[in-house]
XYZ file of C-alpha atoms in Angstrom:
700
model
C 13.711 -0.261 26.457
C 16.674 -0.835 24.207
C 16.632 2.369 22.225
C 19.000 4.940 23.722
C 18.227 7.658 21.210
C 15.790 9.954 22.944
C 14.923 13.415 21.703
C 16.916 15.971 23.741
C 15.047 18.813 25.388
C 14.939 22.053 23.446
C 16.259 25.392 24.608
C 15.754 28.837 23.302
C 16.963 32.375 22.568
C 14.901 35.552 22.944
C 13.909 37.450 19.829
C 13.860 40.781 21.668
C 17.430 40.416 22.895
C 19.202 38.387 20.225
C 17.601 38.864 16.802
C 20.731 40.315 15.096
C 22.981 37.584 16.457
C 20.644 34.881 15.239
C 20.549 36.217 11.706
C 24.341 36.412 11.662
C 24.483 32.811 12.858
C 21.998 31.845 10.123
C 24.218 33.478 7.465
C 27.289 31.656 8.793
C 25.482 28.319 8.586
C 24.483 28.973 4.956
C 28.113 29.699 4.144
C 29.096 26.459 5.846
C 26.731 24.428 3.630
C 29.424 23.137 1.192
C 30.960 21.004 3.957
C 27.778 18.903 4.083
C 28.177 15.554 2.329
C 26.448 14.977 -1.044
C 24.322 11.890 -0.646
C 22.608 12.652 -3.977
C 25.797 11.701 -5.763
C 25.144 8.402 -7.555
C 28.559 7.253 -6.308
C 27.678 7.949 -2.651
C 28.899 5.331 -0.227
C 25.475 3.756 0.372
C 24.031 0.424 -0.941
C 22.010 0.537 -4.106
C 19.709 -1.704 -6.177
C 18.037 -1.111 -9.508
C 14.331 -1.764 -9.994
C 13.317 -3.783 -13.058
C 10.221 -3.402 -15.179
C 7.545 -6.037 -14.316
C 6.139 -6.722 -17.778
C 4.542 -10.066 -16.895
C 1.567 -10.657 -14.577
C 2.414 -10.755 -10.843
C 1.064 -13.231 -8.343
C 1.682 -12.377 -4.701
C 2.561 -15.737 -3.168
C 6.081 -15.537 -1.796
C 7.388 -17.470 -4.798
C 9.778 -15.485 -7.024
C 8.992 -17.388 -10.205
C 8.071 -14.400 -12.383
C 10.749 -13.870 -15.099
C 11.582 -10.293 -14.060
C 12.664 -11.392 -10.548
C 15.508 -13.340 -12.132
C 16.777 -10.108 -13.704
C 16.457 -7.938 -10.572
C 19.483 -6.846 -8.489
C 19.681 -8.574 -5.095
C 20.769 -6.181 -2.349
C 22.313 -7.769 0.767
C 25.017 -7.035 3.382
C 22.662 -6.461 6.325
C 24.366 -5.177 9.474
C 23.285 -6.147 13.061
C 22.572 -3.173 15.235
C 24.161 -4.412 18.479
C 27.367 -5.993 17.080
C 27.586 -3.605 14.128
C 28.770 -6.533 11.974
C 27.260 -8.466 9.064
C 24.969 -11.314 10.257
C 25.190 -15.004 9.343
C 21.543 -15.341 8.265
C 21.541 -12.666 5.601
C 18.587 -10.947 3.901
C 18.234 -10.207 0.168
C 16.001 -7.492 -1.324
C 14.776 -6.981 -4.867
C 12.509 -4.425 -6.504
C 10.287 -4.220 -9.589
C 7.490 -1.948 -10.834
C 4.837 -1.438 -13.472
C 2.502 1.485 -14.123
C 0.402 0.827 -11.061
C 2.532 -0.840 -8.375
C 5.930 -0.997 -6.768
C 6.928 -4.566 -5.856
C 9.463 -5.399 -3.131
C 10.670 -8.918 -2.473
C 12.518 -9.626 0.757
C 14.259 -13.040 1.107
C 15.210 -13.838 4.712
C 17.655 -16.678 5.249
C 16.966 -18.587 8.486
C 18.632 -21.783 9.667
C 15.836 -22.405 12.222
C 12.562 -21.586 10.447
C 10.712 -23.870 12.878
C 11.402 -21.221 15.581
C 9.820 -18.334 13.678
C 7.512 -16.259 15.869
C 4.368 -14.844 14.211
C 1.424 -14.397 16.570
C 0.083 -11.011 15.541
C -2.713 -11.353 13.019
C -4.435 -7.999 13.300
C -3.348 -5.200 10.924
C -2.000 -1.924 12.360
C -0.901 -3.439 15.671
C 2.712 -3.405 16.773
C 4.783 -6.307 15.388
C 7.473 -6.264 18.042
C 8.026 -9.759 19.265
C 7.318 -11.274 15.841
C 9.762 -12.151 13.100
C 9.059 -9.298 10.681
C 10.556 -6.979 8.080
C 10.116 -3.206 7.547
C 10.398 -1.537 4.140
C 11.181 2.174 4.389
C 10.662 4.306 1.256
C 11.671 7.901 0.579
C 9.840 8.569 -2.767
C 11.028 12.181 -3.037
C 14.579 11.193 -2.136
C 14.736 14.288 0.087
C 16.426 12.450 3.011
C 13.696 13.810 5.322
C 10.385 11.976 4.782
C 9.468 8.293 4.549
C 6.719 5.676 4.342
C 7.092 2.486 6.375
C 5.503 -0.833 5.397
C 5.959 -3.696 7.907
C 4.773 -7.296 7.779
C 5.369 -10.654 9.491
C 5.301 -14.180 8.095
C 1.512 -14.506 8.339
C 0.845 -11.347 6.311
C -0.100 -8.912 9.101
C 0.426 -5.317 7.946
C 1.530 -2.190 9.782
C 2.213 1.148 8.110
C 3.245 4.673 9.140
C 4.674 7.879 7.797
C 7.377 10.386 8.783
C 7.313 13.944 7.492
C 9.914 16.516 6.479
C 9.491 18.145 9.890
C 10.638 14.934 11.598
C 7.272 14.041 13.149
C 6.028 10.470 12.972
C 2.439 9.702 11.978
C 1.421 6.195 13.043
C -2.210 6.990 12.161
C -1.418 7.025 8.417
C -2.727 3.966 6.605
C -2.717 2.700 3.006
C -4.175 -0.119 0.988
C -1.283 -2.434 0.090
C -0.863 -6.188 -0.183
C 1.654 -8.730 1.045
C 2.223 -12.529 0.895
C 4.806 -14.798 2.525
C 6.038 -18.366 1.970
C 8.266 -20.280 4.352
C 10.875 -22.680 2.926
C 13.295 -25.090 4.631
C 16.028 -22.470 5.134
C 14.372 -19.125 4.413
C 11.137 -17.172 4.182
C 10.217 -14.832 1.359
C 7.874 -11.831 1.518
C 6.414 -10.109 -1.554
C 4.962 -6.645 -1.086
C 2.762 -4.776 -3.586
C 2.426 -1.031 -2.974
C 0.176 1.017 -5.255
C 1.729 4.290 -6.414
C -1.618 5.907 -5.604
C -0.995 5.226 -1.907
C 2.077 7.439 -1.610
C 3.054 10.953 -2.621
C 5.667 10.948 -5.390
C 6.745 12.818 -8.558
C 5.434 11.429 -11.872
C 8.747 11.589 -13.735
C 11.167 9.318 -15.575
C 14.522 7.884 -14.327
C 13.953 8.455 -10.635
C 15.951 7.432 -7.585
C 14.119 6.796 -4.347
C 15.561 6.353 -0.906
C 15.223 2.774 0.406
C 16.041 0.927 3.566
C 14.937 -2.469 4.890
C 15.069 -3.659 8.489
C 14.599 -7.186 9.737
C 13.879 -8.219 13.357
C 14.656 -11.762 14.512
C 13.339 -11.884 18.093
C 14.742 -15.220 19.229
C 18.267 -13.820 18.724
C 17.290 -10.254 19.789
C 18.631 -9.238 16.429
C 17.708 -6.105 14.439
C 19.512 -5.744 11.135
C 19.540 -3.025 8.508
C 20.488 -2.960 4.827
C 21.871 0.603 4.943
C 23.357 1.018 8.418
C 24.680 3.977 10.315
C 25.609 3.300 13.961
C 24.948 6.856 15.176
C 21.426 7.247 13.741
C 20.475 3.971 12.139
C 16.818 4.859 11.487
C 17.476 8.259 9.854
C 16.160 8.767 6.340
C 19.392 10.549 5.372
C 21.250 7.241 5.711
C 18.978 5.279 3.371
C 20.351 3.388 0.380
C 19.201 3.965 -3.208
C 16.465 2.417 -5.333
C 17.253 3.445 -8.928
C 15.841 2.936 -12.400
C 12.229 3.998 -11.665
C 10.645 5.402 -14.840
C 7.364 6.713 -13.442
C 6.358 9.235 -16.086
C 3.662 6.922 -17.378
C 2.276 5.585 -14.153
C -1.495 5.495 -13.759
C -2.822 8.552 -11.939
C -5.783 7.707 -9.751
C -7.366 10.524 -7.756
C -8.462 8.004 -5.133
C -11.802 9.665 -4.492
C -13.253 8.528 -1.189
C -16.662 9.620 0.131
C -17.740 8.613 3.639
C -21.183 9.853 4.738
C -22.353 8.918 8.237
C -25.331 9.040 10.570
C -24.861 8.875 14.327
C -26.927 9.066 17.526
C -25.694 9.771 21.023
C -27.700 9.386 24.224
C -26.227 11.148 27.271
C -27.503 10.232 30.703
C -26.344 10.485 34.301
C -25.205 13.653 36.051
C -28.806 14.849 36.352
C -29.226 15.520 32.611
C -30.437 13.421 29.697
C -30.001 14.315 26.043
C -30.510 12.579 22.663
C -28.394 13.975 19.836
C -28.581 12.845 16.211
C -25.905 13.938 13.712
C -25.106 13.457 10.074
C -22.082 14.483 8.077
C -19.631 13.521 5.360
C -15.892 13.168 4.835
C -14.338 13.501 1.362
C -10.723 12.980 0.291
C -8.921 12.718 -3.050
C -5.634 13.465 -4.836
C -5.059 16.725 -6.656
C -1.768 15.438 -8.085
C 0.396 12.369 -7.367
C 2.172 14.464 -4.684
C -0.762 16.464 -3.217
C -3.851 15.200 -1.351
C -6.841 17.072 -0.025
C -9.602 16.229 2.495
C -12.890 17.960 3.321
C -15.258 17.291 6.205
C -18.715 18.564 7.102
C -19.917 18.158 10.696
C -17.362 15.426 11.500
C -18.073 13.004 14.349
C -15.234 11.286 16.134
C -17.253 9.406 18.718
C -15.683 6.083 17.785
C -12.138 7.346 18.583
C -10.649 5.622 21.648
C -10.408 7.591 24.916
C -7.199 9.157 26.246
C -5.157 7.390 28.908
C -5.609 8.809 32.422
C -2.671 9.858 34.569
C -2.138 10.911 38.193
C 0.991 12.962 37.610
C 2.439 15.662 39.850
C 2.913 18.528 37.396
C 2.477 22.301 37.089
C 1.911 22.445 33.327
C -0.888 21.315 30.984
C -0.784 17.661 30.005
C -0.158 17.061 26.311
C -2.628 14.703 24.608
C -1.675 13.296 21.184
C -4.062 13.517 18.249
C -6.155 10.403 17.511
C -8.801 11.771 15.110
C -8.181 10.556 11.507
C -8.940 13.867 9.751
C -6.090 15.699 11.485
C -3.452 12.958 11.316
C -2.692 13.103 7.552
C 0.118 15.648 7.269
C 0.364 16.077 11.037
C 4.061 15.083 10.962
C 4.978 18.398 9.301
C 4.125 20.407 12.433
C 7.184 19.252 14.346
C 8.858 22.406 15.704
C 10.995 23.037 18.787
C 8.032 24.949 20.267
C 4.610 23.630 19.243
C 2.627 26.594 17.886
C -0.246 24.434 16.622
C -1.967 21.649 18.520
C -4.939 20.112 16.684
C -6.528 18.979 19.920
C -7.544 22.604 20.508
C -10.287 22.057 17.917
C -13.258 20.377 19.557
C -16.754 20.799 18.065
C -16.157 21.319 14.320
C -18.720 22.495 11.810
C -16.586 22.121 8.675
C -12.924 21.809 7.798
C -10.640 21.334 4.790
C -7.017 20.304 4.438
C -4.497 20.121 1.626
C -1.098 18.607 2.106
C 1.761 17.386 -0.044
C 4.862 18.551 -1.860
C 5.617 21.091 -4.566
C 9.212 21.174 -5.825
C 11.384 21.116 -2.693
C 8.649 22.349 -0.323
C 6.397 20.143 1.835
C 3.252 21.898 3.075
C 0.060 21.444 5.021
C -2.857 23.900 4.846
C -5.928 23.640 7.094
C -9.037 25.722 7.492
C -11.355 24.846 10.410
C -14.660 26.433 11.363
C -15.998 25.604 14.846
C -14.954 25.646 18.462
C -11.359 25.982 19.700
C -10.893 25.225 23.391
C -8.128 26.609 25.639
C -9.703 26.696 29.098
C -12.706 28.550 27.646
C -14.316 27.722 24.295
C -14.070 30.154 21.361
C -16.162 29.930 18.175
C -14.977 30.984 14.720
C -12.650 30.269 11.839
C -8.968 29.251 12.040
C -6.527 29.008 9.132
C -3.193 27.193 9.642
C -0.320 26.892 7.146
C 2.965 25.050 7.598
C 5.697 24.663 4.996
C 9.149 23.010 5.221
C 11.593 23.951 2.464
C 14.654 21.872 1.710
C 18.065 23.517 1.753
C 20.925 21.549 0.280
C 21.241 17.867 1.047
C 19.773 17.669 4.573
C 19.083 21.128 5.926
C 15.690 22.826 5.940
C 13.802 26.024 6.724
C 10.248 25.947 8.097
C 7.488 28.546 7.916
C 4.338 28.728 10.035
C 1.326 31.041 9.966
C -1.970 30.748 11.787
C -4.907 33.143 11.949
C -7.945 32.590 14.130
C -10.908 34.968 14.062
C -13.403 34.138 16.797
C -16.565 35.763 18.060
C -14.488 36.595 21.161
C -11.400 38.071 19.365
C -8.399 36.860 17.370
C -5.139 34.948 17.717
C -2.414 35.315 15.033
C 0.994 33.655 14.937
C 3.965 33.792 12.561
C 7.145 31.782 12.894
C 10.425 30.887 11.124
C 12.467 27.820 12.112
C 15.471 26.039 10.654
C 17.595 22.942 10.925
C 21.117 23.161 9.474
C 23.588 20.296 9.208
C 27.027 21.902 9.749
C 28.623 18.421 9.434
C 27.110 14.945 9.390
C 27.208 14.917 13.213
C 26.666 18.585 14.135
C 23.405 20.515 13.651
C 22.113 23.955 14.538
C 18.428 24.749 15.094
C 16.632 28.052 15.322
C 13.078 29.254 15.885
C 11.731 32.780 16.073
C 8.016 33.422 16.568
C 5.603 36.274 17.210
C 2.040 35.981 18.523
C -0.690 38.576 18.613
C -3.744 37.728 20.769
C -6.798 39.748 21.640
C -9.362 37.510 23.347
C -12.400 38.253 25.526
C -14.397 35.806 27.627
C -18.125 35.086 27.160
C -19.075 38.102 29.245
C -16.921 40.454 27.135
C -14.160 40.830 29.753
C -10.657 40.961 28.319
C -8.671 37.748 28.861
C -5.625 38.724 26.848
C -4.452 41.569 24.655
C -0.777 41.498 23.806
C 1.905 40.906 21.160
C 4.726 38.761 22.382
C 7.748 36.813 21.152
C 9.526 33.502 21.368
C 13.042 32.486 20.415
C 15.022 29.269 20.325
C 18.501 28.143 19.365
C 20.434 24.928 19.944
C 23.560 23.158 18.816
C 23.364 19.360 18.807
C 26.106 16.776 18.351
C 25.565 13.034 17.611
C 28.362 10.552 17.215
C 27.893 7.050 18.573
C 27.860 6.518 21.553
C 27.429 10.219 22.448
C 24.577 12.715 22.030
C 25.037 16.292 23.287
C 22.889 19.432 23.168
C 23.463 23.026 24.221
C 20.552 25.407 23.853
C 18.837 28.569 25.002
C 15.193 29.402 25.605
C 13.428 32.771 25.562
C 9.632 32.779 25.808
C 8.014 36.148 26.386
C 5.846 36.871 29.443
C 2.542 36.362 27.634
C 3.573 34.174 24.722
C 0.839 31.523 24.684
C -0.896 31.136 21.308
C -4.461 29.919 21.663
C -3.974 27.101 19.123
C -0.513 26.098 20.452
C 1.015 24.013 23.153
C 3.725 26.079 24.862
C 3.796 24.836 28.468
C 5.739 27.792 30.011
C 6.068 31.492 29.314
C 8.290 34.223 30.789
C 11.386 31.988 30.837
C 14.921 32.831 29.656
C 17.914 30.557 30.028
C 20.144 27.675 28.832
C 19.903 23.934 28.941
C 22.790 21.456 28.600
C 22.007 17.825 27.853
C 24.346 14.883 27.353
C 23.771 11.129 26.839
C 26.072 8.148 26.539
C 24.512 4.940 25.216
C 26.147 1.761 24.056
C 25.059 -1.755 22.988
C 27.384 -4.772 22.882
C 27.393 -8.542 22.359
C 30.117 -9.264 24.865
C 30.928 -7.949 28.363
C 28.852 -8.063 31.519
C 25.957 -5.999 30.060
C 24.363 -5.714 26.647
C 23.005 -2.174 26.879
C 23.948 0.867 28.934
C 22.685 4.462 28.872
C 23.520 7.442 31.122
C 22.000 10.882 30.771
C 22.575 14.221 32.488
C 20.723 17.507 32.089
C 21.188 20.924 33.654
C 18.734 23.739 33.121
C 18.484 27.318 34.384
C 15.569 29.620 33.572
C 15.083 33.166 34.746
C 12.110 35.523 34.519
C 12.328 38.847 32.667
C 13.145 40.559 35.992
C 16.197 38.300 36.469
C 14.595 36.199 39.194
C 15.514 32.494 38.998
C 12.396 30.458 38.221
C 13.742 26.977 37.315
C 16.998 25.359 38.313
C 17.116 21.657 37.396
C 19.767 18.940 37.634
C 18.619 15.592 36.337
C 20.610 12.373 35.910
C 19.777 8.828 35.087
C 21.542 5.532 34.315
C 20.295 2.184 32.980
C 21.861 -1.226 32.444
C 20.349 -4.215 30.620
C 22.062 -7.538 31.270
C 22.366 -10.669 29.148
C 19.917 -12.548 31.424
C 17.200 -10.168 30.167
C 16.992 -8.213 33.418
C 17.408 -4.436 33.447
C 17.734 -1.835 36.167
C 17.320 1.939 35.930
C 17.931 4.753 38.437
C 17.314 8.494 38.138
C 17.601 11.474 40.461
C 15.950 14.846 39.706
C 16.585 18.045 41.645
C 13.995 20.518 40.420
C 13.705 24.056 41.821
C 10.409 25.622 40.814
C 10.307 28.999 42.496
C 9.521 28.918 45.403
C 9.594 25.142 45.742
C 12.571 22.824 46.025
C 11.250 19.644 44.452
C 13.185 16.391 44.096
C 12.537 12.862 42.978
C 14.473 9.600 43.146
C 13.261 6.745 40.959
C 14.320 3.092 40.790
C 13.127 0.815 37.986
C 13.438 -2.931 37.587
C 12.565 -4.851 34.387
C 12.378 -8.589 33.683
C 11.901 -10.547 30.456
C 13.228 -7.604 28.460
C 13.783 -9.826 25.393
C 10.060 -10.666 25.038
C 7.723 -7.838 24.154
C 4.641 -9.691 25.456
C 6.260 -10.749 28.733
C 8.303 -7.705 29.744
C 7.292 -6.623 33.243
C 8.172 -3.206 34.758
C 8.413 -2.235 38.413
C 9.074 1.345 39.531
C 9.540 2.871 42.990
C 9.826 6.595 43.432
C 10.248 8.862 46.456
C 10.525 12.607 46.708
C 8.908 15.941 47.489
C 6.686 18.083 45.237
C 5.510 21.512 46.407
C 5.896 20.505 50.076
C 4.112 17.177 49.512
C 6.282 14.209 50.396
C 5.411 11.134 48.333
C 6.248 7.550 47.527
C 5.008 6.030 44.304
C 4.787 2.421 43.122
C 4.116 1.464 39.449
C 3.595 -1.998 37.994
C 2.960 -2.609 34.309
C 2.779 -5.670 32.090
C 1.800 -6.557 28.544
C -0.007 -9.860 28.135
C -1.267 -11.762 25.084
C -3.530 -14.541 26.323
C -4.595 -15.225 22.763
C -3.372 -13.944 19.394
C -6.518 -11.846 19.196
C -6.419 -10.543 22.744
C -3.487 -8.267 23.666
C -3.823 -6.666 27.123
C -1.868 -3.764 28.674
C -2.148 -3.451 32.444
C -0.749 -0.666 34.610
C -1.215 -0.018 38.351
C 0.015 3.192 39.971
C -0.149 3.857 43.741
C 1.088 7.094 45.306
C 1.279 7.753 49.055
C 1.236 11.506 49.852
C 2.051 13.410 53.033
C 0.952 17.076 52.747
C 3.463 18.797 55.083
C 1.743 22.223 55.419
C -1.720 20.735 56.025
C -0.495 17.671 57.925
C -2.717 15.415 55.818
C -2.029 11.974 54.378
C -3.790 10.335 51.427
C -3.392 7.500 48.965
C -3.913 8.085 45.249
C -4.146 5.136 42.870
C -4.907 4.374 39.267
C -5.642 0.999 37.621
C -5.578 0.763 33.828
C -6.631 -2.244 31.707
C -6.603 -1.611 27.966
C -7.270 -4.379 25.429
C -8.911 -5.121 22.113
C -10.371 -8.346 20.793
C -11.024 -9.158 17.135
C -13.829 -11.677 16.671
C -13.101 -11.789 12.914
C -11.143 -9.607 10.467
C -14.236 -7.398 10.169
C -15.479 -7.301 13.753
C -13.615 -6.043 16.781
C -13.982 -4.739 20.345
C -11.695 -2.123 21.930
C -11.898 -1.555 25.675
C -10.287 0.900 28.112
C -11.063 0.531 31.849
C -9.394 3.141 34.058
C -10.319 3.244 37.757
C -9.030 5.806 40.250
C -9.359 6.508 43.925
C -12.619 7.947 45.379
C -14.726 6.110 42.745
C -13.322 8.134 39.873
C -13.248 6.213 36.598
C -13.069 6.406 32.819
C -14.563 3.472 30.948
C -14.756 3.230 27.192
C -16.024 0.270 25.113
C -16.010 0.507 21.302
C -17.533 -2.185 19.063
C -16.880 -1.966 15.352
C -18.216 -4.156 12.515
C -17.771 -3.908 8.753
C -21.158 -5.532 8.164
C -20.928 -5.210 4.356
C -17.962 -4.190 2.228
C -17.000 -0.545 2.874
C -19.812 -0.069 5.472
C -18.981 0.204 9.168
C -21.190 0.205 12.239
C -19.893 1.488 15.583
C -21.453 1.106 19.015
C -19.717 2.989 21.855
C -20.301 3.153 25.607
C -18.582 5.783 27.758
C -18.732 6.321 31.510
C -16.715 9.082 33.209
C -16.641 10.077 36.857
C -14.200 12.867 37.898
C -15.166 12.954 41.513
C -18.741 14.203 41.259
C -21.579 12.735 39.178
C -21.109 9.908 36.721
C -21.678 10.998 33.140
C -22.585 8.182 30.707
C -23.282 8.066 27.017
C -24.201 5.502 24.353
C -23.181 6.324 20.796
C -23.925 4.562 17.520
C -22.690 5.464 14.067
C -23.039 4.069 10.531
C -20.559 5.164 7.852
C -20.232 4.079 4.218
C -17.099 4.561 2.072
C -17.554 5.099 -1.628
């Protein structure tokens, strides 16, 4: 709700028409590199603390009584995001290390500790609404990648990872420890992070990037140690953690073996089938900065189901990856146009992956043997390689290659992309790609046989409170890589995007954002295909009520579509009470519609968070003179009986008896051994297909 920094849409430039101009632009940007600030300078204007050696035993208890803590620097000067001023209840951070662990101590001053909110007790669930801190680490000090470790005052842990490509990976998880103690006027958190949990260089006298955030919900306060008002979460604005001599750290390969046995019984829909599977997952470290994972006949039956939608759209719906094997290193695949989408891989026989960093290059290599699905299913081997190479302080160049050899043909893609910081506020992006596809269907009939191109360029400007983007798209007529997610082809044209967003403590509102976008795409023959004008505005008031309005005029040849949308939000200051109401009206491909959406998060008990959404759309099909009502109810919740036993449920009901029900029970019945029991029931308008799945896995 309160974050006005959305990712602007991308726009693109055709390789066929503009290759020479793009390379000239690339050369100019390289020549402009000296004007980029040098954050690596030890005298850079960012906060800094020095880590001390922890030579004595460490007890995680929230009590800083070990001798080395008395010698450690205490970093402070936290800035509040909305007021952009130092806060009264300050926070102090200290750091220490030994050959196995990095220790971070965060001391949070609080004049009203009796009002601390800490209701979340399950790891890896969102901590919004709780008093909590976030420790952000950039071990390579490359100003591009980070690890995030978050915890509240009852020791609940949440972790994630951001890659050099800018993608966030919330599925990443590590084994780290934390402890907290509450005093009369403060609370102190101690965090112990094993070096084996993160990628880093095993060298002496290192400097890592570091930032710490603190959220104090009763005051709606978010503070940061190293603060930049334009892009306060960016890794490039982190402070420094110095004095890390890591050349003698313990190197643990972290071998992990996880064999499993599973059985699935399918019934309903006129067919019954019993399927038994067995397989194994293996992962370990090749070096402190490189990890690898191998899988044989993986089974992801315990992964939660995707959320249903009833959208009006003319492109494929993007579904984010939820399977653990693919999520490590996934953040590197962030590109303006997505040439690789791991959800294309469905039934997998075997796969391997190696990801990490060598020198100034982050990379991810995958090889997958099995089925890839894009409408039809294709069987064979796919190799995917992605690398992002650092240039200067913040700029980068990315490389992408994929090669798929199927029984039905091949799909090959090569791409070059870049991100150049011309100044701290001005960036230029580029992507040029070529795809060669020769694919037949199961009957041997040719589906596609072509070589085509894609191009992209954009200039982006960020300086609080403004964000602006001007870009150009060119996607060839048949550019649609089998492993990628490129929603539209045969489009050429510019996009302009501008946003104004401001937060304030005083005045009649506390948050305001306005956005405008204009887009014009033509086909190769010069015919206008898309002509869009989209605008929105939002205000959040001090009484914790917000209102939002948007109007979209979308020409999709030959249809003149439009949509007006009004949103109303209450209890915006409380994550577990915020309630959303939306009303929309418009016309889509000669179907007039009105749509109503209600959503609410509820936590009836600390172990039972619920998310409820109801969508109702009234449609009037003008050409066919037909009326109908489309609706979708979603109830998604999980309940944790104990720390080792949980239930995750998704109930999604639609009109005409359509439904998608998923119930997943998990139990760590002995240490490192998990049992899963899953029930799925899906009806898409015809027969109901049901399955019961059970799986036992053991981690060595």
